[in-house]
PDB file of C-alpha atoms in Angstrom:
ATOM      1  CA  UNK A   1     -67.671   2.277 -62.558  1.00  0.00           C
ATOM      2  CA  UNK A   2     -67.506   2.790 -58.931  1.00  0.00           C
ATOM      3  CA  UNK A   3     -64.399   2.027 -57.072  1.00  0.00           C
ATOM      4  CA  UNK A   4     -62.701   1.812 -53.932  1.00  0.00           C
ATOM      5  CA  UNK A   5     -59.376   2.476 -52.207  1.00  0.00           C
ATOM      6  CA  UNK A   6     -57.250  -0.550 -51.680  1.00  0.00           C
ATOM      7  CA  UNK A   7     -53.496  -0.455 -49.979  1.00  0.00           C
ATOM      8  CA  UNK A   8     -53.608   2.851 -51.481  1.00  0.00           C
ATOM      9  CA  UNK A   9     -54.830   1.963 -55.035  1.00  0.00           C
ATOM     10  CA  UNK A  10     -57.733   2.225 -56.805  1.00  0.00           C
ATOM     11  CA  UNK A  11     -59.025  -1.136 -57.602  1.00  0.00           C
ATOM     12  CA  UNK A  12     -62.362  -1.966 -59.971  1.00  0.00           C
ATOM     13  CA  UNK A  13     -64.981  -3.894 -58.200  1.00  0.00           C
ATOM     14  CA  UNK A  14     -66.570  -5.798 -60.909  1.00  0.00           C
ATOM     15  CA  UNK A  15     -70.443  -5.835 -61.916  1.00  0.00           C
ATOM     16  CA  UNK A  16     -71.820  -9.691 -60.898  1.00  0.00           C
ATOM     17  CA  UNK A  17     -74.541 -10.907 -62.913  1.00  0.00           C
ATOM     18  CA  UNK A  18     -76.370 -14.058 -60.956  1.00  0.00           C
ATOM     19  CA  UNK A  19     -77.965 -16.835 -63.381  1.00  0.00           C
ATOM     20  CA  UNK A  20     -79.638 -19.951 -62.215  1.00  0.00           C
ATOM     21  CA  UNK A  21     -79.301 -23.028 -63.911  1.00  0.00           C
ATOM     22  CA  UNK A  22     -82.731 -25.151 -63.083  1.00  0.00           C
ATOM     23  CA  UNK A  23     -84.653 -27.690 -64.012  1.00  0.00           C
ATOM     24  CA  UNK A  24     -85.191 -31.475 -62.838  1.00  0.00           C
ATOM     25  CA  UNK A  25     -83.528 -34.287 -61.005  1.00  0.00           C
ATOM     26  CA  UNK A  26     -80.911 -35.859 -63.381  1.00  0.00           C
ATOM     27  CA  UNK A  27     -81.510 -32.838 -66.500  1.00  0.00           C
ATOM     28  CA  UNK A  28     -77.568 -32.156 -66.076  1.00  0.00           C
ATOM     29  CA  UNK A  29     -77.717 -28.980 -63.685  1.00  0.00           C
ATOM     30  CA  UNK A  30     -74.313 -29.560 -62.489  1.00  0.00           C
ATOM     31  CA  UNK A  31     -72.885 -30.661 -65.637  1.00  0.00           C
ATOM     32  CA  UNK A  32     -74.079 -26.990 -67.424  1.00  0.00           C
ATOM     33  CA  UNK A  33     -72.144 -25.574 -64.244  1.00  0.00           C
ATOM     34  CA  UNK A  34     -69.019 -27.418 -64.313  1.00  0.00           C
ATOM     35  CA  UNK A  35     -69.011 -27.265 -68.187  1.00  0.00           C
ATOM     36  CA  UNK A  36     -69.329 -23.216 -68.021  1.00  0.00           C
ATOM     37  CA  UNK A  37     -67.373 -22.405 -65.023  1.00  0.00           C
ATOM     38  CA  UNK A  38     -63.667 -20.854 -65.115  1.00  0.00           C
ATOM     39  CA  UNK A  39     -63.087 -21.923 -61.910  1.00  0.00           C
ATOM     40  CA  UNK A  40     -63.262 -25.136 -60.166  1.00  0.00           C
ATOM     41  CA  UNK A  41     -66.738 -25.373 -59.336  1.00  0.00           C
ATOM     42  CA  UNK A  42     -68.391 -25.642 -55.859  1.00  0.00           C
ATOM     43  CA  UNK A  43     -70.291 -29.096 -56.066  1.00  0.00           C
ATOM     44  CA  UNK A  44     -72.229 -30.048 -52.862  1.00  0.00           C
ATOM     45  CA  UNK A  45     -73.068 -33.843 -54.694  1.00  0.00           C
ATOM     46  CA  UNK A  46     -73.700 -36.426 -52.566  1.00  0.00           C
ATOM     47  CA  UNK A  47     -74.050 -40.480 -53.338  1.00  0.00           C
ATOM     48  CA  UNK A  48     -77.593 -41.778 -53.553  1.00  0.00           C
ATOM     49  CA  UNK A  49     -78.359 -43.909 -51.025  1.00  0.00           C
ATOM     50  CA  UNK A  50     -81.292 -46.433 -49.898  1.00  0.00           C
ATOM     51  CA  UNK A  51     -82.666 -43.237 -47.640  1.00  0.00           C
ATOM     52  CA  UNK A  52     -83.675 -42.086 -50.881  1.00  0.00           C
ATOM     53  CA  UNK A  53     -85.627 -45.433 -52.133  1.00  0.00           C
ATOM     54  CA  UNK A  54     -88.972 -44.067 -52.477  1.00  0.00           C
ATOM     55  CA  UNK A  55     -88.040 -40.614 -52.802  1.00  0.00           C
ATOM     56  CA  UNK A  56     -85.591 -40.034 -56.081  1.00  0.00           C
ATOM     57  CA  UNK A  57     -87.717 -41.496 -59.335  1.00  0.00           C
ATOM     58  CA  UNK A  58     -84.642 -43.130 -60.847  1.00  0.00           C
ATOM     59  CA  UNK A  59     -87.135 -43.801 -64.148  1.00  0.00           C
ATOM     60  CA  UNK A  60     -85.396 -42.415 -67.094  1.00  0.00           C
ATOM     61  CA  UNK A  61     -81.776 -41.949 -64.948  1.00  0.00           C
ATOM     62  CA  UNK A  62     -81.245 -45.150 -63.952  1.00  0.00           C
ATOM     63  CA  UNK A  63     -77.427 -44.630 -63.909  1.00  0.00           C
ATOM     64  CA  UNK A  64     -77.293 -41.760 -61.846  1.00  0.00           C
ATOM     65  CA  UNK A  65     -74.894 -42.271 -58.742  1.00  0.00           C
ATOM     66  CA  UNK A  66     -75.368 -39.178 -56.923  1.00  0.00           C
ATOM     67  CA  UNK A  67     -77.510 -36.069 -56.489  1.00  0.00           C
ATOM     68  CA  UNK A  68     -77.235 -31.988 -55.667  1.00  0.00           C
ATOM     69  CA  UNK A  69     -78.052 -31.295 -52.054  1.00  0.00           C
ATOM     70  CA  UNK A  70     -77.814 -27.478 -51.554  1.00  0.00           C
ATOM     71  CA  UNK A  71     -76.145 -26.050 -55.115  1.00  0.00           C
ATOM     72  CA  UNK A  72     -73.735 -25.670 -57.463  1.00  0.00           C
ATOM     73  CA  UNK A  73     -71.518 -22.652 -57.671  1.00  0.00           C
ATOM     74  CA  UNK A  74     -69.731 -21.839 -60.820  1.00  0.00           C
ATOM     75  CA  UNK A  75     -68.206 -18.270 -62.612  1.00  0.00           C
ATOM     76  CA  UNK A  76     -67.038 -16.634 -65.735  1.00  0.00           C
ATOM     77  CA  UNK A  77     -65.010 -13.352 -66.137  1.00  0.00           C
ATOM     78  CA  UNK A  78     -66.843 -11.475 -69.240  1.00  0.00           C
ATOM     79  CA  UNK A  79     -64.206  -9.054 -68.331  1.00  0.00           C
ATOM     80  CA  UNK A  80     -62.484  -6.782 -66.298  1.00  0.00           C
ATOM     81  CA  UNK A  81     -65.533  -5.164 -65.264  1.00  0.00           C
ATOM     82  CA  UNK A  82     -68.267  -8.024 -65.670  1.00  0.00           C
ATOM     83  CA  UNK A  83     -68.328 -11.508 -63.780  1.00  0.00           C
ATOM     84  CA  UNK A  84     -71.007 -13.818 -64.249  1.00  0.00           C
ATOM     85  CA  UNK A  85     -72.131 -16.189 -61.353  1.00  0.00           C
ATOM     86  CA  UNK A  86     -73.796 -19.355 -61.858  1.00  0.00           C
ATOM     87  CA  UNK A  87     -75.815 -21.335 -59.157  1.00  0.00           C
ATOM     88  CA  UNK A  88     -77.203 -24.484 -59.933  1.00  0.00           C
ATOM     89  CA  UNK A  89     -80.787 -25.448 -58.050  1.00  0.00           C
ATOM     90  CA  UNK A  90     -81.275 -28.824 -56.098  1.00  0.00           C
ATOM     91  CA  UNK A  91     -83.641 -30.594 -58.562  1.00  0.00           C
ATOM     92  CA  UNK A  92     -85.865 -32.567 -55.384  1.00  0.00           C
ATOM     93  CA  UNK A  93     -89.036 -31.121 -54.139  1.00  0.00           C
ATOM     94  CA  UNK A  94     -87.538 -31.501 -50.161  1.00  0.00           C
ATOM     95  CA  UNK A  95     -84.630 -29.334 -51.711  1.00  0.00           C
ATOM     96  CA  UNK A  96     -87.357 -26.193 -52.702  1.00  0.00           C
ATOM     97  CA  UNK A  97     -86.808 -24.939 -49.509  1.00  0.00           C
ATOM     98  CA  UNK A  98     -83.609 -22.854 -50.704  1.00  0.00           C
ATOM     99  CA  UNK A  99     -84.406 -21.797 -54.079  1.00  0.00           C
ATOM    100  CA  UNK A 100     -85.913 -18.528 -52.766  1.00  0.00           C
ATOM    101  CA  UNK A 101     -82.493 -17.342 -51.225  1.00  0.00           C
ATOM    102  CA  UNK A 102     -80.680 -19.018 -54.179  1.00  0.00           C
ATOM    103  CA  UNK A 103     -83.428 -16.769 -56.565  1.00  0.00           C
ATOM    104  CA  UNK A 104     -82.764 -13.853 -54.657  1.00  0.00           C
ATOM    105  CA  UNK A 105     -81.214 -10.656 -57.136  1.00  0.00           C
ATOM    106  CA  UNK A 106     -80.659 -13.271 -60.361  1.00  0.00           C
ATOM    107  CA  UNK A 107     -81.135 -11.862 -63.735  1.00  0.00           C
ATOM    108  CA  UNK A 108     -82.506 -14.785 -64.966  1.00  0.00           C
ATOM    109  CA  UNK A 109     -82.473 -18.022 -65.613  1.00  0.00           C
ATOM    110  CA  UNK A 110     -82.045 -21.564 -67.586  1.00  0.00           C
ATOM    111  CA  UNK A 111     -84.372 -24.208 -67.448  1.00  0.00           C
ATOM    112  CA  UNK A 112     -82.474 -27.368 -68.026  1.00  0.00           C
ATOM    113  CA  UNK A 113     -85.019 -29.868 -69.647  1.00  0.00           C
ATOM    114  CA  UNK A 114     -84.478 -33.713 -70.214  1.00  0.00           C
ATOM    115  CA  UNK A 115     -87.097 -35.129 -72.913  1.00  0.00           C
ATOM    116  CA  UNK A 116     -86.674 -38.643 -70.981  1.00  0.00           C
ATOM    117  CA  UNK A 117     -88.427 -36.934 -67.942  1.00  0.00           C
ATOM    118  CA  UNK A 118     -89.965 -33.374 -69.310  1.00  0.00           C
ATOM    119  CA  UNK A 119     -92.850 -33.066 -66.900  1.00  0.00           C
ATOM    120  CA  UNK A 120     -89.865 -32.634 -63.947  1.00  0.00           C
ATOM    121  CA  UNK A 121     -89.194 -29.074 -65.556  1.00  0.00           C
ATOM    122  CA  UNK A 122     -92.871 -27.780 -64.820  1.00  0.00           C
ATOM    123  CA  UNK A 123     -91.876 -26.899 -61.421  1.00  0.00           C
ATOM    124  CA  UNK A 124     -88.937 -24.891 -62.583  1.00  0.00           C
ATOM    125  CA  UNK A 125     -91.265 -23.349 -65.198  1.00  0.00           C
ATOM    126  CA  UNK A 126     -93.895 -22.294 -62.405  1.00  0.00           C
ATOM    127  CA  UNK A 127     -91.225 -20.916 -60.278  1.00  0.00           C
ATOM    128  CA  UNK A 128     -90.065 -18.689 -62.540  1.00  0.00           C
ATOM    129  CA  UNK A 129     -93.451 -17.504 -63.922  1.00  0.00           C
ATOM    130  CA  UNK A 130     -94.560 -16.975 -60.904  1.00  0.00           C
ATOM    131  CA  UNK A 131     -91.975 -14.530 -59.462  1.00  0.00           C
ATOM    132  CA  UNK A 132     -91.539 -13.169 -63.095  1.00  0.00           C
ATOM    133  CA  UNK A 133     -88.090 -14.356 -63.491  1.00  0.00           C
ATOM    134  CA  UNK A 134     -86.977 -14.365 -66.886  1.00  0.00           C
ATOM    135  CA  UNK A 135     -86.033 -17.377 -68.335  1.00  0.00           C
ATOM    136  CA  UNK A 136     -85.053 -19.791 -70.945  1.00  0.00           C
ATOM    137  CA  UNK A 137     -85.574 -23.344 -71.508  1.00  0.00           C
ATOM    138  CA  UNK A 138     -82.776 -25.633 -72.731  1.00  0.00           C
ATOM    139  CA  UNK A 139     -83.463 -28.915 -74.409  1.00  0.00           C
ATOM    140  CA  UNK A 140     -80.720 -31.451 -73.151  1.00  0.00           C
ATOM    141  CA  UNK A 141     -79.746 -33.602 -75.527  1.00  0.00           C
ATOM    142  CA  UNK A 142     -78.724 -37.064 -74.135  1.00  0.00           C
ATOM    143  CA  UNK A 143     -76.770 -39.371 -76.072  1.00  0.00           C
ATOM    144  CA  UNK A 144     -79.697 -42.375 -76.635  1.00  0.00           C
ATOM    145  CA  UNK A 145     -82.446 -40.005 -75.750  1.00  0.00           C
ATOM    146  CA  UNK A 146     -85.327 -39.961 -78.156  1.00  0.00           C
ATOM    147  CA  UNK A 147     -85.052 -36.440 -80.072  1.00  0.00           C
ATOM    148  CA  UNK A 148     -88.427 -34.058 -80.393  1.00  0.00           C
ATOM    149  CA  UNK A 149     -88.515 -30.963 -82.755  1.00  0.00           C
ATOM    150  CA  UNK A 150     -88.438 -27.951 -80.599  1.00  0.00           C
ATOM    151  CA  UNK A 151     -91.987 -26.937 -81.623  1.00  0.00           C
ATOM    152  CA  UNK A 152     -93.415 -30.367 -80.168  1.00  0.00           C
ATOM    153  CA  UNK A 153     -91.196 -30.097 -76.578  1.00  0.00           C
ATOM    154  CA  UNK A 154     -92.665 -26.317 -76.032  1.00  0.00           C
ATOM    155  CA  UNK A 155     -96.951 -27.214 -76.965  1.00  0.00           C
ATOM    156  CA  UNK A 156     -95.747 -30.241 -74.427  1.00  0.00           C
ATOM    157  CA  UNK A 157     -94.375 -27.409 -72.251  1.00  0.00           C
ATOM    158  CA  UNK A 158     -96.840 -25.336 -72.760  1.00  0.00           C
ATOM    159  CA  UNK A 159     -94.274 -22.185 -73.077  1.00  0.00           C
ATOM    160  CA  UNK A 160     -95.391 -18.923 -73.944  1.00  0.00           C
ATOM    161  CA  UNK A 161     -94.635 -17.815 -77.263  1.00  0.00           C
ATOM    162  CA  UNK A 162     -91.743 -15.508 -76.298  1.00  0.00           C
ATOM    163  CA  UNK A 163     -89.533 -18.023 -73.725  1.00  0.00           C
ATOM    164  CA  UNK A 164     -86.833 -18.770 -76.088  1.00  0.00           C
ATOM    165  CA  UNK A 165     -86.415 -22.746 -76.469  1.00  0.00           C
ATOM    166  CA  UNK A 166     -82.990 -24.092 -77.427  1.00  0.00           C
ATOM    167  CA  UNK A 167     -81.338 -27.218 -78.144  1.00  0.00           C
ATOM    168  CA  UNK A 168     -78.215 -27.893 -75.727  1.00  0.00           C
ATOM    169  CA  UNK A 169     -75.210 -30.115 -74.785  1.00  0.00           C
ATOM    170  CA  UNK A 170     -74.760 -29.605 -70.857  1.00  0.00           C
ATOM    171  CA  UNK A 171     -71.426 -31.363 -71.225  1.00  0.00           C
ATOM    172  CA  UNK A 172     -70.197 -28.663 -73.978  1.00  0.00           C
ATOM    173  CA  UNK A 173     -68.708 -25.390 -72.977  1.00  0.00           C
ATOM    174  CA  UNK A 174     -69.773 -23.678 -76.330  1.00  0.00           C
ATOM    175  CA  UNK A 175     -73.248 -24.938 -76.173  1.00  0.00           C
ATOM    176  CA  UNK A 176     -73.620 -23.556 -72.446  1.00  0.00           C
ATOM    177  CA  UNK A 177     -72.417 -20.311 -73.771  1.00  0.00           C
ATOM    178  CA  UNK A 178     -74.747 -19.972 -76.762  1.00  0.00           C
ATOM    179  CA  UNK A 179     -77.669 -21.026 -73.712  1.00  0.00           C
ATOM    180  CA  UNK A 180     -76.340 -18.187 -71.537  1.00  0.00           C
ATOM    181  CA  UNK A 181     -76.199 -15.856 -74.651  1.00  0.00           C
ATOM    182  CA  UNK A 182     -79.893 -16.248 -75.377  1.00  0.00           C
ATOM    183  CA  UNK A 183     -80.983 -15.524 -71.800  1.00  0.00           C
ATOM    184  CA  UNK A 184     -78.783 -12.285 -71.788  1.00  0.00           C
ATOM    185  CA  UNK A 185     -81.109 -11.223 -74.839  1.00  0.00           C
ATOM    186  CA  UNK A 186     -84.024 -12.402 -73.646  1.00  0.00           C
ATOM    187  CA  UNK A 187     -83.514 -10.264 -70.873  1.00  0.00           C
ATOM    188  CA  UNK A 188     -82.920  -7.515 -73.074  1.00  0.00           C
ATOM    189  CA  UNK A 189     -85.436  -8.035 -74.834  1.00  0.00           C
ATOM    190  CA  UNK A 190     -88.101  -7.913 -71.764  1.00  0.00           C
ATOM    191  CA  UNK A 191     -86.520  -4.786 -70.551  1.00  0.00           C
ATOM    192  CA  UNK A 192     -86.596  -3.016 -73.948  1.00  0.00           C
ATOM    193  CA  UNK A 193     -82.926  -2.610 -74.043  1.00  0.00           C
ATOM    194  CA  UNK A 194     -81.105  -3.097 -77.282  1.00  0.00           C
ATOM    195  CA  UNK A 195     -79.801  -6.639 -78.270  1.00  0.00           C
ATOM    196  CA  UNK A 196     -76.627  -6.584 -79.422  1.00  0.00           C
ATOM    197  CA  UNK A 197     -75.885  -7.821 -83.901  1.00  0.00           C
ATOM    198  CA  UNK A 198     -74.301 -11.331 -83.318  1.00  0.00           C
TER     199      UNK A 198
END
């Protein structure tokens, strides 16, 4: 591990892995974040407003009060050596704009999906099969929401074969995790590396 002199110490600089948490308006982007994050999370929310009449499809998310306007920032320590960094993606098309820089160096990412409104995780999907981004796609299940089996939600997604497909609860930490866990191996699995026994 490569370090540097600090106030005449040597002091680790940690690896940072970069995962983006995607997927459509209202499919609980920031949620995932805030759930997963060890430290206060950077939010940029802002209300919905009548500018966006016309705009935001409310169908499906009727109760939604606000909305992502640049990202969400969130991180877990692994451990001393290993920090993970998660930025959640603006789920409006006039937000698309930034997901290149936000894309930029990530190791992969999660595809946040919302049976209520699945076709608004298509662009997501494109995105990242387009640039080759590895990626998985996690099913989040809202309390009222009609359930699918997960073979039915990926012939409606049209997924390949090997994107893993998971059920998820953006609101629980654990559930992130296990989401997070099967990206890691995913990625592993692309690059031919070894996937560590559960």
């Amino acid at each position: 591990m490569d370090s540097v002199r600090y106030d005449g110490e040597r002091a680790r600089i940690p690896l940072a892995l970069k995962i983006l948490i995607a997927g459509g308006f209202g499919a609980g982007k920031t949620t995932l974040v805030s759930a997963l994050s060890e430290v206060r999370p950077l939010q940029t929310e802002e209300v919905l407003t009548g500018a966006g009449v016309g705009t935001d499809d409310l169908s499906g998310v009727e109760t939604k009060s606000t909305t992502t306007v640049a990202m969400d920032f969130g991180r877990i320590t692994i451990n001393e050596d290993l920090q993970v960094y998660l930025f959640g993606t603006p789920g409006q098309d006039r937000f698309w704009f930034l997901w290149d820089e936000l894309a930029f160096g990530a190791l992969g990412a999660v595809v946040l999906a919302d049976t209520r409104r699945l076709a608004d995780c298509f662009p997501s999907i494109d995105y990242f099969e387009q640039r080759g981004i590895p990626f998985v796609v996690g099913v989040n299940c809202f309390d009222g929401g009609r359930r699918f089996s997960l073979e039915t939600v990926r012939q409606a997604l049209d997924l390949d074969p090997e994107v893993p497909l998971v059920l998820c609860d953006a609101r629980d930490r654990q559930s992130g995790k296990l989401v997070l866990i099967e990206l890691v191996e995913h990625v592993a699995r692309q690059r031919g590396e070894p996937v560590p026994a559960a």
